[in-house]
Short mmCIF file of C-alpha atoms in Angstrom, two decimals:
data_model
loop_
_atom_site.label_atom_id
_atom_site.label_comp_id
_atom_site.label_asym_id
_atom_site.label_seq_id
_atom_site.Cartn_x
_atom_site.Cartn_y
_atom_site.Cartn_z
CA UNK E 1 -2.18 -30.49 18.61
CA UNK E 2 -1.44 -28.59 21.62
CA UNK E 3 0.43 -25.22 21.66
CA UNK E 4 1.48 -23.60 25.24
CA UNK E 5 2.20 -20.12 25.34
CA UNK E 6 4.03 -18.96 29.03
CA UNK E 7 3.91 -15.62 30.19
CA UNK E 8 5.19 -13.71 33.19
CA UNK E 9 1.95 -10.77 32.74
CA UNK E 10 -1.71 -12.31 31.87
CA UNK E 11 -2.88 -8.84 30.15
CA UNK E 12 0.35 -8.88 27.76
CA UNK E 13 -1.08 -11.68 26.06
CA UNK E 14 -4.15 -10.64 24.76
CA UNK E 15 -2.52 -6.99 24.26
CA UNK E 16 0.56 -8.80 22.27
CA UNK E 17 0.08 -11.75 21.77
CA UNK E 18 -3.67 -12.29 20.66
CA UNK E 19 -3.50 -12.20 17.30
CA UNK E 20 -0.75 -15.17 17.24
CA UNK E 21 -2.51 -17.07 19.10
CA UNK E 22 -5.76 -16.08 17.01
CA UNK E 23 -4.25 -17.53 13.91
CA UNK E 24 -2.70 -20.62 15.39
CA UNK E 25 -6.17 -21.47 17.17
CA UNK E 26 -8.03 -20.64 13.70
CA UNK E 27 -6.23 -24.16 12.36
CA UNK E 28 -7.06 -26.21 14.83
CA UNK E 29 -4.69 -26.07 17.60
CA UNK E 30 -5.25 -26.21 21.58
CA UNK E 31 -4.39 -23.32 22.77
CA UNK E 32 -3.02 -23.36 26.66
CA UNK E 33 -1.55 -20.08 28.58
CA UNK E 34 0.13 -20.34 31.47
CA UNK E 35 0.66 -16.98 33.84
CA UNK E 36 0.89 -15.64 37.68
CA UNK E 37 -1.81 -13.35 39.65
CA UNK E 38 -5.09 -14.49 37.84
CA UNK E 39 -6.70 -12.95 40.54
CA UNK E 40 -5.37 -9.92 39.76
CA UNK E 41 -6.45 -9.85 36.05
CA UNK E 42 -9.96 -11.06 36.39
CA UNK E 43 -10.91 -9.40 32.96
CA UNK E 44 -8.05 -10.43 31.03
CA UNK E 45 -8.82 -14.21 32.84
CA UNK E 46 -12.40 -13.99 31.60
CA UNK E 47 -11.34 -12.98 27.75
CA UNK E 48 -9.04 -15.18 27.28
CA UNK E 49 -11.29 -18.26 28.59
CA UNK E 50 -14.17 -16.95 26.71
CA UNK E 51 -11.97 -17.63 23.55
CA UNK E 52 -11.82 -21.13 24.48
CA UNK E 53 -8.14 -21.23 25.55
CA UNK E 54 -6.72 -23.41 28.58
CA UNK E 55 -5.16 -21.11 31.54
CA UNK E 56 -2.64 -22.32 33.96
CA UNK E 57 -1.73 -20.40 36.67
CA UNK E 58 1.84 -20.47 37.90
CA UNK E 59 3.93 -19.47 41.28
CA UNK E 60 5.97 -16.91 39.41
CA UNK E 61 7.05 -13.98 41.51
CA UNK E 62 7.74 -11.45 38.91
CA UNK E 63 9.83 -9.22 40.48
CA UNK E 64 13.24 -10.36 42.49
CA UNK E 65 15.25 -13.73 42.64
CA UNK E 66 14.21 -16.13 45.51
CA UNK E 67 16.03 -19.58 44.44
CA UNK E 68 14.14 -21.60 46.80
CA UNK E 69 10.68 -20.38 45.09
CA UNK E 70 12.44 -20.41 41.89
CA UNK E 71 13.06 -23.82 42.48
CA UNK E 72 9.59 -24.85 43.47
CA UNK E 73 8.33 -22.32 40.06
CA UNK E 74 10.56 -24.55 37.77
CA UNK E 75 9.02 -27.77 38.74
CA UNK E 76 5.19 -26.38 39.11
CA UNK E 77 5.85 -25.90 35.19
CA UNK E 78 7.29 -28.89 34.28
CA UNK E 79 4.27 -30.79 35.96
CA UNK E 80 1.94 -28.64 34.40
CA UNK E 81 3.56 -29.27 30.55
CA UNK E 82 3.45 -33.36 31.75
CA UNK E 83 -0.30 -33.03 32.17
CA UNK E 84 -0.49 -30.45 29.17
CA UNK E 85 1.75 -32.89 27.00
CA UNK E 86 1.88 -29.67 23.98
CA UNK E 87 3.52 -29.78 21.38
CA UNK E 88 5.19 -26.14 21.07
CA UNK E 89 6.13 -23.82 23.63
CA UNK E 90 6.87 -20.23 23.37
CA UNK E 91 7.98 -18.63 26.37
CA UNK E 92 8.62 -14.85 27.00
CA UNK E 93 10.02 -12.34 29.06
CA UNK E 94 13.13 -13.58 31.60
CA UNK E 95 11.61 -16.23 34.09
CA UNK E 96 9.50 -17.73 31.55
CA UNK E 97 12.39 -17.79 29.31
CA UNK E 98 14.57 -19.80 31.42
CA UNK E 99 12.28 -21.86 33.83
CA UNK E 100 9.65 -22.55 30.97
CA UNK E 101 12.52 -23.60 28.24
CA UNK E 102 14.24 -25.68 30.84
CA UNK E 103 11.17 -27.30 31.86
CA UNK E 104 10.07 -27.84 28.34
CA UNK E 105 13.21 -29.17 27.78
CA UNK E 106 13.06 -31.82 30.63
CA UNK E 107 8.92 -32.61 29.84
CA UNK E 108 10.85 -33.06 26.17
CA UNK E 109 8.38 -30.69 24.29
CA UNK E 110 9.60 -30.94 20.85
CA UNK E 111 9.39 -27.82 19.72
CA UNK E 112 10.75 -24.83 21.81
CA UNK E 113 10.68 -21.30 21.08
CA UNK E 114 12.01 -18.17 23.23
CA UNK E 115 11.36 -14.44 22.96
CA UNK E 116 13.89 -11.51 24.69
CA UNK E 117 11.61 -8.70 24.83
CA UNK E 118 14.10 -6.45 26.76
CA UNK E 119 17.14 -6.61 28.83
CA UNK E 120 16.40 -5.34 32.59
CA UNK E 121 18.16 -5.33 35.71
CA UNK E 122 20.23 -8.13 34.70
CA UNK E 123 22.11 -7.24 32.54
CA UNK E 124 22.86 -3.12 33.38
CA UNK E 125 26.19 -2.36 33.38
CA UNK E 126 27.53 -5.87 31.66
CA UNK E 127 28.91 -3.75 28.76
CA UNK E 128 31.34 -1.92 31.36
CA UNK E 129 32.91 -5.31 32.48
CA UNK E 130 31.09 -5.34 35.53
CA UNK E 131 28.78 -8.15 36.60
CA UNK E 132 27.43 -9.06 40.02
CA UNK E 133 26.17 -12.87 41.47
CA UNK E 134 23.28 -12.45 40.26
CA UNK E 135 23.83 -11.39 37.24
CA UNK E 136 26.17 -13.84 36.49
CA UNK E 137 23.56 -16.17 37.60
CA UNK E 138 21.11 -15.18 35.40
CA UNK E 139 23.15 -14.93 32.61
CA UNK E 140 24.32 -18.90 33.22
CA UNK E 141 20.89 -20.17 33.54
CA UNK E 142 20.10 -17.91 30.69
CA UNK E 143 22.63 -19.60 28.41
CA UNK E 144 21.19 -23.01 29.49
CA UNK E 145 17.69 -22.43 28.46
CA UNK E 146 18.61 -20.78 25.20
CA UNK E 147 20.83 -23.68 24.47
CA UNK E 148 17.75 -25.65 24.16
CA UNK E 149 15.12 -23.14 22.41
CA UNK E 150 14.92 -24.32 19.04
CA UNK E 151 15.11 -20.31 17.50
CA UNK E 152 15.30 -17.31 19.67
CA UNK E 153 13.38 -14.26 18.31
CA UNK E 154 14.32 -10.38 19.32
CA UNK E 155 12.83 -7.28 19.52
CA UNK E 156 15.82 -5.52 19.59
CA UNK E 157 19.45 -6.19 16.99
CA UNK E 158 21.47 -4.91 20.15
CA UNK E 159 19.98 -7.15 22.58
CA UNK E 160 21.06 -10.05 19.84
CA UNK E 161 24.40 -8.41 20.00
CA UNK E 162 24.98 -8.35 23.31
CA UNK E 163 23.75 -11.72 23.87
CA UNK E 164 26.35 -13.31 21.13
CA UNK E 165 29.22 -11.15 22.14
CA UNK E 166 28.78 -12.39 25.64
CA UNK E 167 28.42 -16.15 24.27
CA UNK E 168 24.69 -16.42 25.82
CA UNK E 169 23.72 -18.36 22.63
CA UNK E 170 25.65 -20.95 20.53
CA UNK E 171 27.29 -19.70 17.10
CA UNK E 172 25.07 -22.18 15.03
CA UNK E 173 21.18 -21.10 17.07
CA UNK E 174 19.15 -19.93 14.84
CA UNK E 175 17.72 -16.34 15.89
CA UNK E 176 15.33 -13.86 14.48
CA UNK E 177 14.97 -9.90 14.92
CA UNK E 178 11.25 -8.33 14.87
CA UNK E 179 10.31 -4.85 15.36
CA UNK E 180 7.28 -5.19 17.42
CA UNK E 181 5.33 -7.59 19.27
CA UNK E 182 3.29 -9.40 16.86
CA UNK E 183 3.86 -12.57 15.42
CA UNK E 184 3.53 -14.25 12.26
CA UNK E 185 2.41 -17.97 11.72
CA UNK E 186 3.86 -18.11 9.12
CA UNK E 187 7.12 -17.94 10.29
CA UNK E 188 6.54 -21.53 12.17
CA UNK E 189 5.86 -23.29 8.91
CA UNK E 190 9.24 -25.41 9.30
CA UNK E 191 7.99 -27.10 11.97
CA UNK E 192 4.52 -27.50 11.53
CA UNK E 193 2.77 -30.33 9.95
CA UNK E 194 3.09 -30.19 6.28
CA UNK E 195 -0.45 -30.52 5.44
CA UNK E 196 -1.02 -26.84 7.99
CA UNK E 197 1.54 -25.29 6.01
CA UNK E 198 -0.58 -23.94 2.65
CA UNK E 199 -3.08 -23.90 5.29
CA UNK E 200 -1.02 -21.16 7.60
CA UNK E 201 0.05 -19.32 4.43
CA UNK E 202 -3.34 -17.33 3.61
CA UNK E 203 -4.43 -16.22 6.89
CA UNK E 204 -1.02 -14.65 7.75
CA UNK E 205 -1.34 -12.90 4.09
CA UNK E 206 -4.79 -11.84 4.83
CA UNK E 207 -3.50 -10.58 8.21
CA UNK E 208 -0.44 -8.46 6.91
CA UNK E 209 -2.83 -6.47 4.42
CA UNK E 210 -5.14 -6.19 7.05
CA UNK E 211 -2.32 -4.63 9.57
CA UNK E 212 0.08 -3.37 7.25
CA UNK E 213 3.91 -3.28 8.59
CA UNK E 214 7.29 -4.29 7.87
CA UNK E 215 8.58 -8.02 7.32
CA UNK E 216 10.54 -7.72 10.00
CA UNK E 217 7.53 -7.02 12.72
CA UNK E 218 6.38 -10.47 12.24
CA UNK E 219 7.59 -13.47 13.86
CA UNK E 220 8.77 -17.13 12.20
CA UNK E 221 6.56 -19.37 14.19
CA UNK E 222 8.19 -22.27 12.75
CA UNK E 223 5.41 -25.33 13.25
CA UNK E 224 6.54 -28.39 11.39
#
């Protein structure tokens, strides 16, 4: 079992993301990360190979919106997840969002999960009516991903809001708010194989008394 996580900042994952993908790679899953500028994050590169995980590197330009390298960023993924062939995604932060969903979604992954960690450029001033090109764009392609994420999760109820009140999401997706960056196994259990599920349960107990917080800091990592 193969489990892709895609990322738009290499040192983010192993600052937010490592103990997810700690737990997941505990039962037995293959653990793939795919991210831009590994030359510029040698250390992170090293850590994260030296834990036995797969990295990818991608053409992502993190910053501004060049459809032409867009383009070219959407299919380098989907040919990637074809040779990958895993069996969940989680993608997070905007471009990884919406060109790792959609090319999930086209590679038919079959399980698909998105995380909005913030709101950015895009979508400034949207609550005053006023919405440029490009933010129109984003919010289409936006919509198009998350129309084919299995559950969303947010860090934020207002950034929920704000996406349902400006129909981003459908009325029936199934979302999630966290407070905080970590994630739960756990929360994954309806979609991972049944015989991982008691499995999943213990460590993800053992980790909340070990780093004590709320519920709500911990994502659903649905894994059937």
């Amino acid at each position: 079992m193969k489990f892709l996580m895609i990322s738009s900042f290499l040192p983010s994952v192993l600052n937010f993301r490592g103990k997810l993908l700690e737990a997941i790679s505990a039962h037995g899953y293959e653990i793939h990360i795919m991210a831009p500028e590994f030359a510029s994050f040698p250390e992170e590169q090293q850590k994260l190979q030296a834990l036995g995980y797969h990295l990818h590197e991608i053409p992502m330009q993190r910053t501004g919106t060049n459809p032409l390298a867009d383009l070219k960023l959407l299919k380098h993924i989907y040919r990637q997840i074809r040779q990958i062939q895993p069996e969940y995604v989680l993608s997070y932060t905007i471009k990884p969002v919406i060109y790792g969903t959609l090319a999930s979604w086209l590679a038919k992954v079959p399980h698909r999960f998105a995380l909005i960690t913030g709101l950015g450029y895009a979508f400034q001033n949207v609550e005053a009516g006023k919405r440029s090109l490009f933010q129109k764009l984003v919010h289409g392609l936006y919509a198009q991903a998350l129309k084919r994420s299995d559950k969303v999760f947010f860090q934020n109820p207002d950034d929920l809001k704000l996406f349902q009140d400006m129909h981003l999401l459908d009325a029936d997706k199934p979302t999630v708010v966290v407070n905080g960056s970590r994630v739960n196994p756990n929360f994954f259990a309806p979609y991972m194989p049944q015989k991982h599920i008691q499995e999943t349960a213990a460590p993800a107990q053992m980790m909340q008394s070990q780093y004590p917080i709320s519920a709500l800091t911990w994502f659903t990592l649905e894994v059937r």
